[in-house]
Coordinates of C-alpha atoms in Angstrom, one line a residue:
D1425 CA 128.4 119.9 98.6
E1426 CA 130.6 116.8 98.6
P1427 CA 129.4 114.0 96.2
G1428 CA 126.9 111.7 97.9
D1429 CA 126.6 113.9 101.1
A1430 CA 123.1 112.8 102.2
T1431 CA 123.2 114.8 105.4
T1432 CA 123.8 118.3 104.1
T1433 CA 120.5 120.3 104.1
T1434 CA 119.6 123.6 102.5
S1435 CA 117.8 126.6 103.9
T1436 CA 115.7 129.3 102.2
T1437 CA 115.2 133.0 102.8
V1438 CA 112.3 133.2 100.3
E1439 CA 109.3 134.8 101.9
R1440 CA 106.4 132.3 102.0
D1441 CA 102.8 133.3 101.3
P1442 CA 100.4 130.6 102.6
A1443 CA 97.4 132.2 100.8
T1444 CA 98.9 131.8 97.4
G1445 CA 101.6 129.2 97.9
E1446 CA 104.3 131.6 96.6
G1447 CA 107.7 131.0 98.0
W1448 CA 107.6 127.2 98.0
P1449 CA 109.4 125.3 95.3
D1450 CA 108.0 125.5 91.7
E1451 CA 109.2 125.4 88.1
D1452 CA 111.5 128.4 88.8
T1453 CA 113.4 126.8 91.7
T1454 CA 113.5 123.1 90.9
G1455 CA 114.7 121.0 88.0
V1456 CA 117.6 121.5 85.6
P1457 CA 118.9 125.0 85.7
A1458 CA 118.1 126.9 82.5
S1459 CA 121.8 127.5 81.8
T1460 CA 122.6 123.8 81.7
T1461 CA 123.5 122.1 78.5
L1462 CA 122.3 118.5 78.4
R1463 CA 123.6 115.6 76.4
T1464 CA 121.0 113.0 75.1
E1465 CA 121.3 109.4 76.1
T1466 CA 118.8 106.4 75.8
G1467 CA 118.4 103.2 77.7
E1468 CA 119.0 102.1 81.3
I1469 CA 122.0 103.6 83.0
V1470 CA 123.6 101.5 85.8
L1471 CA 125.8 103.5 88.3
D1472 CA 127.9 100.8 90.0
D1473 CA 131.0 102.7 91.2
D1474 CA 131.0 104.3 94.7
G1475 CA 130.9 108.1 94.4
A1476 CA 129.9 108.0 90.7
V1477 CA 128.4 111.3 89.3
L1478 CA 125.8 111.5 86.6
E1479 CA 125.5 115.1 85.5
G1480 CA 124.1 117.0 82.5
V1481 CA 122.2 114.1 81.0
D1482 CA 118.8 114.1 79.2
L1483 CA 118.0 110.4 79.6
D1484 CA 115.2 108.5 77.8
G1485 CA 115.4 105.6 80.2
C1486 CA 115.7 104.6 83.9
V1487 CA 118.6 104.7 86.3
K1488 CA 119.7 101.9 88.6
V1489 CA 122.1 102.7 91.4
T1490 CA 124.0 99.7 92.9
A1491 CA 126.9 101.6 94.6
D1492 CA 127.2 104.0 97.6
D1493 CA 127.3 107.8 97.6
V1494 CA 126.2 108.2 93.9
V1495 CA 125.2 111.7 92.7
I1496 CA 122.7 112.6 90.0
R1497 CA 122.9 116.3 89.3
K1498 CA 121.4 118.7 86.7
S1499 CA 119.8 115.9 84.7
R1500 CA 116.4 115.0 83.2
I1501 CA 115.3 111.4 83.5
T1502 CA 112.2 110.3 81.5
C1503 CA 111.5 106.7 82.5
G1504 CA 108.6 104.7 81.1
G1505 CA 107.2 101.2 80.9
E1506 CA 104.2 99.9 82.7
G1507 CA 105.2 98.0 85.9
T1508 CA 108.7 99.4 86.0
N1509 CA 109.8 99.7 89.6
A1510 CA 111.2 103.2 89.6
A1511 CA 112.7 105.9 87.4
V1512 CA 115.7 106.0 89.8
H1513 CA 116.1 102.8 91.8
Q1514 CA 118.8 102.6 94.5
S1515 CA 119.0 98.9 94.9
G1516 CA 120.2 96.3 97.3
S1517 CA 122.5 97.6 100.1
A1518 CA 123.5 100.7 98.2
S1519 CA 123.1 103.9 100.2
G1520 CA 123.8 107.6 100.2
L1521 CA 122.3 108.6 96.8
L1522 CA 122.0 112.3 96.2
I1523 CA 119.7 113.7 93.5
E1524 CA 119.7 117.5 93.1
D1525 CA 118.7 120.1 90.6
S1526 CA 117.1 117.4 88.4
E1527 CA 113.8 116.4 86.7
I1528 CA 112.4 112.9 87.1
T1529 CA 109.3 112.4 84.9
G1530 CA 107.1 109.8 83.5
P1531 CA 106.2 109.0 79.9
A1532 CA 103.2 110.1 77.9
V1533 CA 101.9 106.5 78.0
G1534 CA 102.3 103.7 80.6
Y1535 CA 103.5 104.5 84.0
V1536 CA 106.3 103.9 86.5
Q1537 CA 105.7 102.8 90.1
A1538 CA 107.8 105.6 91.7
G1539 CA 110.0 108.5 90.7
V1540 CA 112.6 107.4 93.4
Y1541 CA 112.7 104.1 95.2
S1542 CA 115.2 102.8 97.7
E1543 CA 115.4 100.7 100.9
N1544 CA 118.3 102.8 102.2
A1545 CA 119.1 106.5 102.8
F1546 CA 119.0 109.0 99.9
T1547 CA 118.6 112.8 99.5
V1548 CA 116.4 114.6 97.0
R1549 CA 117.0 118.3 96.7
R1550 CA 115.6 121.0 94.4
T1551 CA 114.2 118.3 92.1
E1552 CA 110.9 118.1 90.2
I1553 CA 109.2 114.7 90.2
S1554 CA 106.0 114.1 88.1
G1555 CA 104.2 111.5 86.0
H1556 CA 104.7 108.5 88.2
D1557 CA 102.3 106.4 90.3
D1558 CA 104.1 107.7 93.4
G1559 CA 106.6 110.4 93.9
A1560 CA 109.1 108.7 96.1
F1561 CA 109.3 106.0 98.7
V1562 CA 111.0 107.3 101.8
A1563 CA 113.7 105.1 103.5
S1564 CA 115.5 105.4 106.8
G1565 CA 117.8 108.4 107.0
S1566 CA 116.4 110.0 103.8
V1567 CA 116.0 113.7 103.3
I1568 CA 113.5 115.2 100.7
E1569 CA 113.7 119.0 100.7
D1570 CA 113.1 122.1 98.5
S1571 CA 111.5 119.9 95.8
W1572 CA 108.3 119.9 93.8
I1573 CA 106.3 116.7 93.3
H1574 CA 103.1 117.0 91.3
S1575 CA 100.9 115.6 88.5
L1576 CA 101.2 111.9 89.4
A1577 CA 100.0 109.3 87.0
A1578 CA 96.2 108.8 87.0
T1579 CA 96.2 105.0 86.5
P1580 CA 93.2 102.6 87.1
G1581 CA 93.1 101.5 90.7
A1582 CA 96.0 103.6 91.8
H1583 CA 96.4 104.8 95.4
N1584 CA 98.8 107.6 94.7
D1585 CA 101.0 109.4 97.2
T1586 CA 103.5 112.1 96.5
L1587 CA 105.7 110.7 99.3
Q1588 CA 105.2 107.4 101.1
M1589 CA 107.0 105.6 104.0
V1590 CA 106.1 102.2 105.3
G1591 CA 108.9 101.6 107.8
G1592 CA 112.1 103.1 109.0
T1593 CA 113.7 105.8 111.1
D1594 CA 115.1 109.4 111.0
A1595 CA 113.7 110.8 107.8
V1596 CA 113.1 114.5 107.0
I1597 CA 110.5 116.0 104.6
R1598 CA 111.1 119.7 104.6
G1599 CA 110.3 122.8 102.5
N1600 CA 108.6 121.0 99.6
R1601 CA 105.6 121.7 97.4
L1602 CA 103.6 118.5 97.2
E1603 CA 100.6 118.8 94.9
H1604 CA 98.1 116.0 94.6
R1605 CA 94.5 115.4 93.4
R1606 CA 91.6 115.5 95.8
D1607 CA 90.4 111.9 94.9
Q1608 CA 93.7 110.2 95.7
T1609 CA 95.3 108.9 98.9
S1610 CA 97.7 111.6 100.3
A1611 CA 100.4 114.1 99.8
I1612 CA 102.4 112.4 102.6
I1613 CA 101.6 109.0 104.1
I1614 CA 103.8 107.7 107.0
K1615 CA 102.3 104.3 107.8
S1616 CA 104.0 101.5 109.6
D1617 CA 102.8 98.7 107.3
L1618 CA 106.1 96.8 106.9
A1619 CA 108.2 97.9 109.9
P1620 CA 108.1 100.3 112.9
I1621 CA 108.6 104.0 112.1
D1622 CA 110.4 106.4 114.4
G1623 CA 111.9 109.9 114.2
I1624 CA 110.1 111.6 111.3
T1625 CA 110.1 115.3 110.6
I1626 CA 107.5 116.8 108.3
E1627 CA 108.2 120.6 108.3
D1628 CA 107.5 123.7 106.2
N1629 CA 105.8 122.0 103.3
Y1630 CA 103.0 123.4 101.1
M1631 CA 100.6 120.6 100.3
T1632 CA 97.4 119.9 98.4
G1633 CA 95.0 117.0 97.8
G1634 CA 94.4 113.5 99.1
S1635 CA 91.7 111.9 101.0
F1636 CA 93.6 113.2 103.9
T1637 CA 96.6 115.3 102.9
V1638 CA 98.8 113.9 105.6
Y1639 CA 98.7 110.5 107.3
V1640 CA 100.8 109.5 110.2
Y1641 CA 99.3 106.1 110.9
A1642 CA 99.7 102.6 112.4
G1643 CA 99.8 99.7 110.0
R1644 CA 96.4 98.0 110.2
S1645 CA 96.8 94.3 110.9
S1646 CA 93.5 93.6 109.1
A1647 CA 95.1 95.0 105.9
G1648 CA 98.5 93.3 106.4
G1649 CA 100.2 96.1 108.4
C1650 CA 102.6 95.1 111.1
C1651 CA 103.1 97.8 113.7
D1652 CA 101.9 100.5 116.0
A1653 CA 101.7 104.2 115.1
P1654 CA 104.9 106.0 114.3
T1655 CA 106.8 107.4 117.3
N1656 CA 108.7 110.7 117.7
A1657 CA 107.1 112.2 114.6
R1658 CA 107.0 116.0 114.2
V1659 CA 104.5 117.6 111.9
V1660 CA 105.1 121.4 112.2
D1661 CA 104.8 124.6 110.3
N1662 CA 103.1 123.1 107.2
V1663 CA 100.5 124.7 105.0
I1664 CA 97.7 122.7 103.4
E1665 CA 95.6 124.3 100.6
A1666 CA 92.1 124.9 102.0
D1667 CA 89.4 122.5 100.7
S1668 CA 91.8 120.6 98.5
F1669 CA 91.3 117.4 100.4
L1670 CA 88.4 114.9 100.4
Y1671 CA 88.0 114.2 104.1
G1672 CA 90.5 116.2 106.1
A1673 CA 93.8 117.9 106.2
M1674 CA 95.5 115.4 108.5
T1675 CA 94.9 112.2 110.3
I1676 CA 97.5 111.6 113.0
Q1677 CA 97.9 108.7 115.4
G1678 CA 100.3 108.1 118.2
D1679 CA 102.4 110.7 120.1
A1680 CA 103.3 113.0 117.2
E1681 CA 104.1 116.6 117.8
V1682 CA 101.6 118.6 115.8
S1683 CA 102.2 122.3 115.9
C1684 CA 101.6 125.5 113.8
N1685 CA 100.1 123.8 110.8
I1686 CA 97.5 125.9 109.0
T1687 CA 95.3 125.9 105.9
S1688 CA 95.9 128.4 103.1
D1689 CA 93.1 130.6 104.4
G1690 CA 95.0 131.0 107.7
A1691 CA 92.9 128.7 109.8
P1692 CA 94.5 126.2 112.2
V1693 CA 94.4 122.7 110.9
T1694 CA 91.8 120.3 112.4
Y1695 CA 93.2 116.8 112.5
Y1696 CA 91.9 113.4 113.6
D1697 CA 93.2 110.2 115.1
S1698 CA 91.0 108.2 112.9
D1699 CA 90.1 108.1 109.3
R1700 CA 86.5 108.0 110.5
L1701 CA 86.7 111.7 111.4
T1702 CA 86.5 111.0 115.1
N1703 CA 88.1 112.8 118.0
P1704 CA 89.0 116.0 116.2
K1705 CA 91.8 118.2 117.5
V1706 CA 92.6 121.8 116.5
D1707 CA 96.2 122.6 115.9
T1708 CA 97.9 125.3 118.0
C1709 CA 101.4 126.8 118.0
S1710 CA 103.4 125.6 121.0

């Protein structure tokens, strides 16, 4: 791949087994490849040159990206400090960050708000994210694929999500393993709290946990949300671990395409257009 190419996607020929979750990303297919030799660094790293590449680093610290088309590859980032914004923060107008074959983890104490945060497009590929309050905040044009997000920080009053989007367009969440606790918010929440949302694909993920495992939802004005339900959303070919969620597998509002989603016991997903478990719909394959 060319450095910073945020549009290139990967495909997999690994056979999936919905009953066991085998075939989706895990410790064997994400993170720093075993053959990689890492050099140790400490403190914040600022990547401020367009096209910069950070590779082969075991960092005790956080990363700030202020330039376009930066690449973080085959690196381990351990970022701590309560209240820290993100382990990897693409800031300002910077865009095109690519993170691949890496590990982004939190500390033994304290917590970080997100593994990855940006207001502009980025790609995460074959990467393990754990130990943070949230896995990643999804921005317009972002792609998260073939990655493993799990073991988020259990902090007081947290409303954890492995992936969260609060406004934007044209994002893709594909082929990931997203593991969450049953008593927390969601594996994926697409909720138009700050801006309209349009053109979202959620496809071929294996997911667990959450009050609802997947939300595609309007921002509630009573809670400060701004906008109607997301438009042109596709939620297709996903597997949700049976009985891993508190209320339901999915709550979907608006005109989303919902197709061929099942629970790990092979049953079609039942989803709702309200978090009050009203108006249930049974998924079918179209």
